[in-house]
Amino acid sequence: MKGAQVQTLNEVIIQQQSAFPYAKGELSRLLTHLGVAAKIVHKKVNKAGLVDILGEAGAINIQGEDQKKLDIFADKTFISSFKSSGIVAGVATEEQDEIVVFTDNLSVNGNYIICMDPLDGSSNIDVNVSIGTIFSIYRRISSPGTPVVTEDFLQEGNKQVAAGYVIYGSSTMLVYTTGLGTTGFTLDPSIGEFCLSNQFMETPKEGSIYSINEGNYIKFPQGVKDYLKYCQVEDKSTNRPYSSRYIGSLVADFHRNLIKGGIFIYPRTSSNPRGKLRLLYECNPIAFLAEQAGGLATNGYGKRILDVKPKELHQRISFFTGSANMVKKAESFMSKYDEKQ
Ligand code: AHG
Ligand code: MN
Ligand code: MN
């Protein structure tokens, strides 16, 4: 019997390269660097229970949340891999207040900038639950040869040239898009390669999972409360009641819903009136992937996430994403109230 043909991340990237708008091989190289950094973080995540890497590092990031050691490790690993690629001129990361500007001779001429959440779901590190890394790649606006500026990072999500995430779960997977569909790779630790596992990922138009932190119920806008009631009411013709599933790692919650069909909601609440998730590091890349898989991503108030013009690096936003019909349904409940975002 003929063995199955395995296609590695690098092979697929090279095949797709000719379709990139700026096909100088740069973006391919960048994605390759990213894959290597992901493998390094994967290794560390897998050893997290064994070595002294668990626990809080004693610093608080810009969002006021405790940084865990792995957050810092992942942040450093990805930043140094982007720097050594020589193609990236700077990075904005959830973990650092200001943009990280690369000024060495090679990087300053780089055409790309990155926004990333190096470790997503950090509250789950200590308890052996899936976590992730989210990234987003743009072409810079400022002239190559000069240091990048904050404006380079405040581009609308629809300008992303690539985006993706790594999920460190029961397997480690890398899911990315360059605007040619959403593709998934699974790390085969025995050969140390990401192997093509999910080509042309398509999320079901309709699903039966809703993912939201229901502990915040009393703080939700009325439209969200009404939609949740709709999810819970029995109606066999629409597969209701839906199942409630919430891990608390956006990457893991989104990944499950992407494959099975479902909706993820992190609305604004009375204590987080702008929402909690970050537009640049979390929502834009996830929105790009969702749309490329046939899903939707909005702020719940009729605005496509990818069309929001960011005003600041660490901007937060209300976030609704997943199966297209479910997002539309949730929005129809939201629109009954005179709330605008
Ligand atoms: P991070 O670990 O990068 O700070 O992100 C956590 C995010 C996201 O992954 C998740 O969906 C959400 O915060 C969970 O928030 P709650 O604990 O408020 O539900
Ligand atoms: Mn996060
Ligand atoms: Mn994070």
Coordinates of N, CA and C in Angstrom, one line a residue, residues 210-212 220-228 231 250 254 257 262-269 274-277 283-284 286-288 290-291 295-306 317-335 339 341:
Y210 N -22.7 27.8 21.5 CA -22.5 29.2 21.8 C -21.4 29.3 22.9
S211 N -20.5 30.3 22.7 CA -19.4 30.4 23.6 C -19.3 31.9 24.1
I212 N -19.5 32.0 25.4 CA -19.5 33.3 26.0 C -19.3 33.1 27.5
F220 N -24.2 42.1 30.7 CA -24.3 42.1 29.3 C -25.4 43.1 28.8
P221 N -25.2 43.6 27.6 CA -26.3 44.4 26.9 C -27.5 43.5 26.8
Q222 N -28.7 44.1 26.8 CA -29.9 43.4 26.7 C -30.0 42.5 25.5
G223 N -29.5 43.0 24.4 CA -29.5 42.2 23.1 C -28.8 40.9 23.3
V224 N -27.7 40.9 24.0 CA -27.0 39.6 24.2 C -27.8 38.7 25.1
K225 N -28.4 39.3 26.2 CA -29.2 38.5 27.1 C -30.4 37.8 26.3
D226 N -31.0 38.6 25.4 CA -32.1 38.0 24.6 C -31.6 36.9 23.7
Y227 N -30.5 37.1 23.1 CA -29.9 36.1 22.2 C -29.6 34.8 23.0
L228 N -29.0 35.0 24.2 CA -28.7 33.8 25.0 C -30.0 33.0 25.3
C231 N -30.8 31.0 22.4 CA -30.0 29.8 22.3 C -30.5 28.7 23.2
L250 N -9.4 32.3 23.7 CA -10.1 32.7 22.5 C -9.7 31.7 21.4
F254 N -12.4 29.6 19.5 CA -12.7 29.8 18.1 C -12.4 28.6 17.3
N257 N -15.2 26.1 17.4 CA -16.4 26.6 16.7 C -16.1 26.6 15.2
G262 N -20.4 27.3 15.3 CA -20.8 27.9 16.5 C -20.6 29.4 16.5
I263 N -20.9 30.0 17.6 CA -20.7 31.5 17.7 C -19.9 31.8 19.0
F264 N -18.9 32.7 18.9 CA -18.2 33.1 20.0 C -18.5 34.6 20.2
I265 N -18.9 34.9 21.5 CA -19.2 36.3 21.8 C -18.4 36.8 23.0
Y266 N -17.7 37.9 22.8 CA -17.2 38.7 24.0 C -17.7 40.1 23.8
P267 N -18.9 40.3 24.4 CA -19.5 41.7 24.2 C -18.9 42.7 25.1
R268 N -19.3 43.9 24.9 CA -18.9 44.9 25.9 C -19.8 44.6 27.1
T269 N -19.3 45.0 28.3 CA -20.1 44.7 29.5 C -20.1 46.0 30.3
R274 N -16.0 48.9 26.5 CA -15.5 48.8 25.2 C -15.4 47.3 24.7
G275 N -15.6 46.4 25.6 CA -15.3 45.0 25.3 C -14.0 44.7 26.0
K276 N -13.6 43.4 25.9 CA -12.3 43.0 26.5 C -11.2 42.7 25.5
L277 N -11.6 42.1 24.4 CA -10.6 41.6 23.5 C -10.0 42.7 22.7
C283 N -8.8 40.3 17.7 CA -10.0 40.3 16.9 C -9.7 40.3 15.4
N284 N -8.8 41.2 14.9 CA -8.5 41.3 13.5 C -8.0 40.0 12.9
I286 N -8.3 36.9 14.0 CA -9.4 35.9 14.1 C -10.5 36.2 13.0
A287 N -10.8 37.5 12.9 CA -11.8 37.9 11.9 C -11.4 37.5 10.5
F288 N -10.2 37.8 10.2 CA -9.7 37.4 8.8 C -9.8 35.9 8.6
A290 N -11.8 33.8 10.2 CA -13.3 33.5 10.2 C -13.9 33.7 8.8
E291 N -13.6 34.9 8.2 CA -14.2 35.3 6.9 C -13.6 34.4 5.8
G295 N -17.1 32.3 7.5 CA -17.8 32.8 8.7 C -17.9 34.3 8.7
L296 N -18.3 34.9 9.9 CA -18.4 36.3 10.0 C -17.7 36.8 11.3
A297 N -17.3 38.1 11.3 CA -16.8 38.7 12.6 C -17.2 40.1 12.6
T298 N -18.0 40.5 13.6 CA -18.5 41.9 13.7 C -18.4 42.3 15.1
N299 N -18.8 43.6 15.4 CA -18.8 44.1 16.7 C -20.1 43.9 17.4
G300 N -21.0 43.2 16.7 CA -22.4 43.0 17.2 C -23.3 44.1 16.9
Y301 N -22.8 45.2 16.4 CA -23.6 46.3 16.1 C -23.6 46.7 14.6
G302 N -23.4 45.6 13.8 CA -23.5 45.8 12.4 C -22.2 46.2 11.7
K303 N -21.1 46.3 12.5 CA -19.9 46.8 11.9 C -18.9 45.6 11.8
R304 N -18.4 45.4 10.5 CA -17.4 44.3 10.3 C -16.1 44.7 11.0
I305 N -15.6 43.7 11.7 CA -14.4 44.0 12.5 C -13.3 44.5 11.6
L306 N -13.1 43.9 10.4 CA -12.0 44.2 9.5 C -12.1 45.6 9.0
I317 N -12.5 45.8 21.8 CA -13.7 45.9 21.0 C -14.6 44.8 21.3
S318 N -15.9 45.1 21.2 CA -16.9 44.0 21.4 C -16.8 43.1 20.2
F319 N -16.9 41.8 20.4 CA -16.5 40.8 19.3 C -17.5 39.7 19.2
F320 N -18.1 39.5 18.0 CA -19.0 38.4 17.7 C -18.4 37.7 16.5
T321 N -18.1 36.4 16.6 CA -17.6 35.7 15.4 C -18.0 34.3 15.4
G322 N -18.0 33.7 14.2 CA -18.3 32.3 14.0 C -19.2 32.1 12.8
S323 N -20.1 31.1 12.9 CA -20.9 30.7 11.8 C -21.8 31.8 11.3
A324 N -21.8 32.0 10.0 CA -22.5 33.3 9.5 C -23.9 33.5 9.9
N325 N -24.7 32.4 9.9 CA -26.1 32.6 10.2 C -26.3 32.9 11.7
M326 N -25.4 32.3 12.5 CA -25.5 32.6 14.0 C -25.1 34.0 14.3
V327 N -24.1 34.5 13.7 CA -23.7 35.9 13.9 C -24.8 36.8 13.5
K328 N -25.4 36.5 12.3 CA -26.5 37.4 11.8 C -27.7 37.4 12.8
K329 N -28.0 36.2 13.3 CA -29.1 36.1 14.2 C -28.8 36.9 15.5
A330 N -27.6 36.7 16.0 CA -27.2 37.5 17.3 C -27.3 39.0 17.0
E331 N -26.9 39.4 15.8 CA -26.9 40.8 15.5 C -28.4 41.3 15.4
S332 N -29.3 40.4 15.0 CA -30.7 40.8 14.8 C -31.3 41.1 16.2
F333 N -30.8 40.4 17.2 CA -31.2 40.7 18.6 C -30.6 42.0 19.1
M334 N -29.4 42.2 18.8 CA -28.7 43.4 19.2 C -29.3 44.6 18.6
S335 N -29.8 44.5 17.4 CA -30.3 45.7 16.7 C -31.7 46.2 17.2
E339 N -28.5 50.8 20.9 CA -27.1 50.8 21.4 C -26.2 50.9 20.3
Q341 N -22.1 51.2 18.9 CA -20.7 51.2 19.4 C -19.8 51.9 18.4

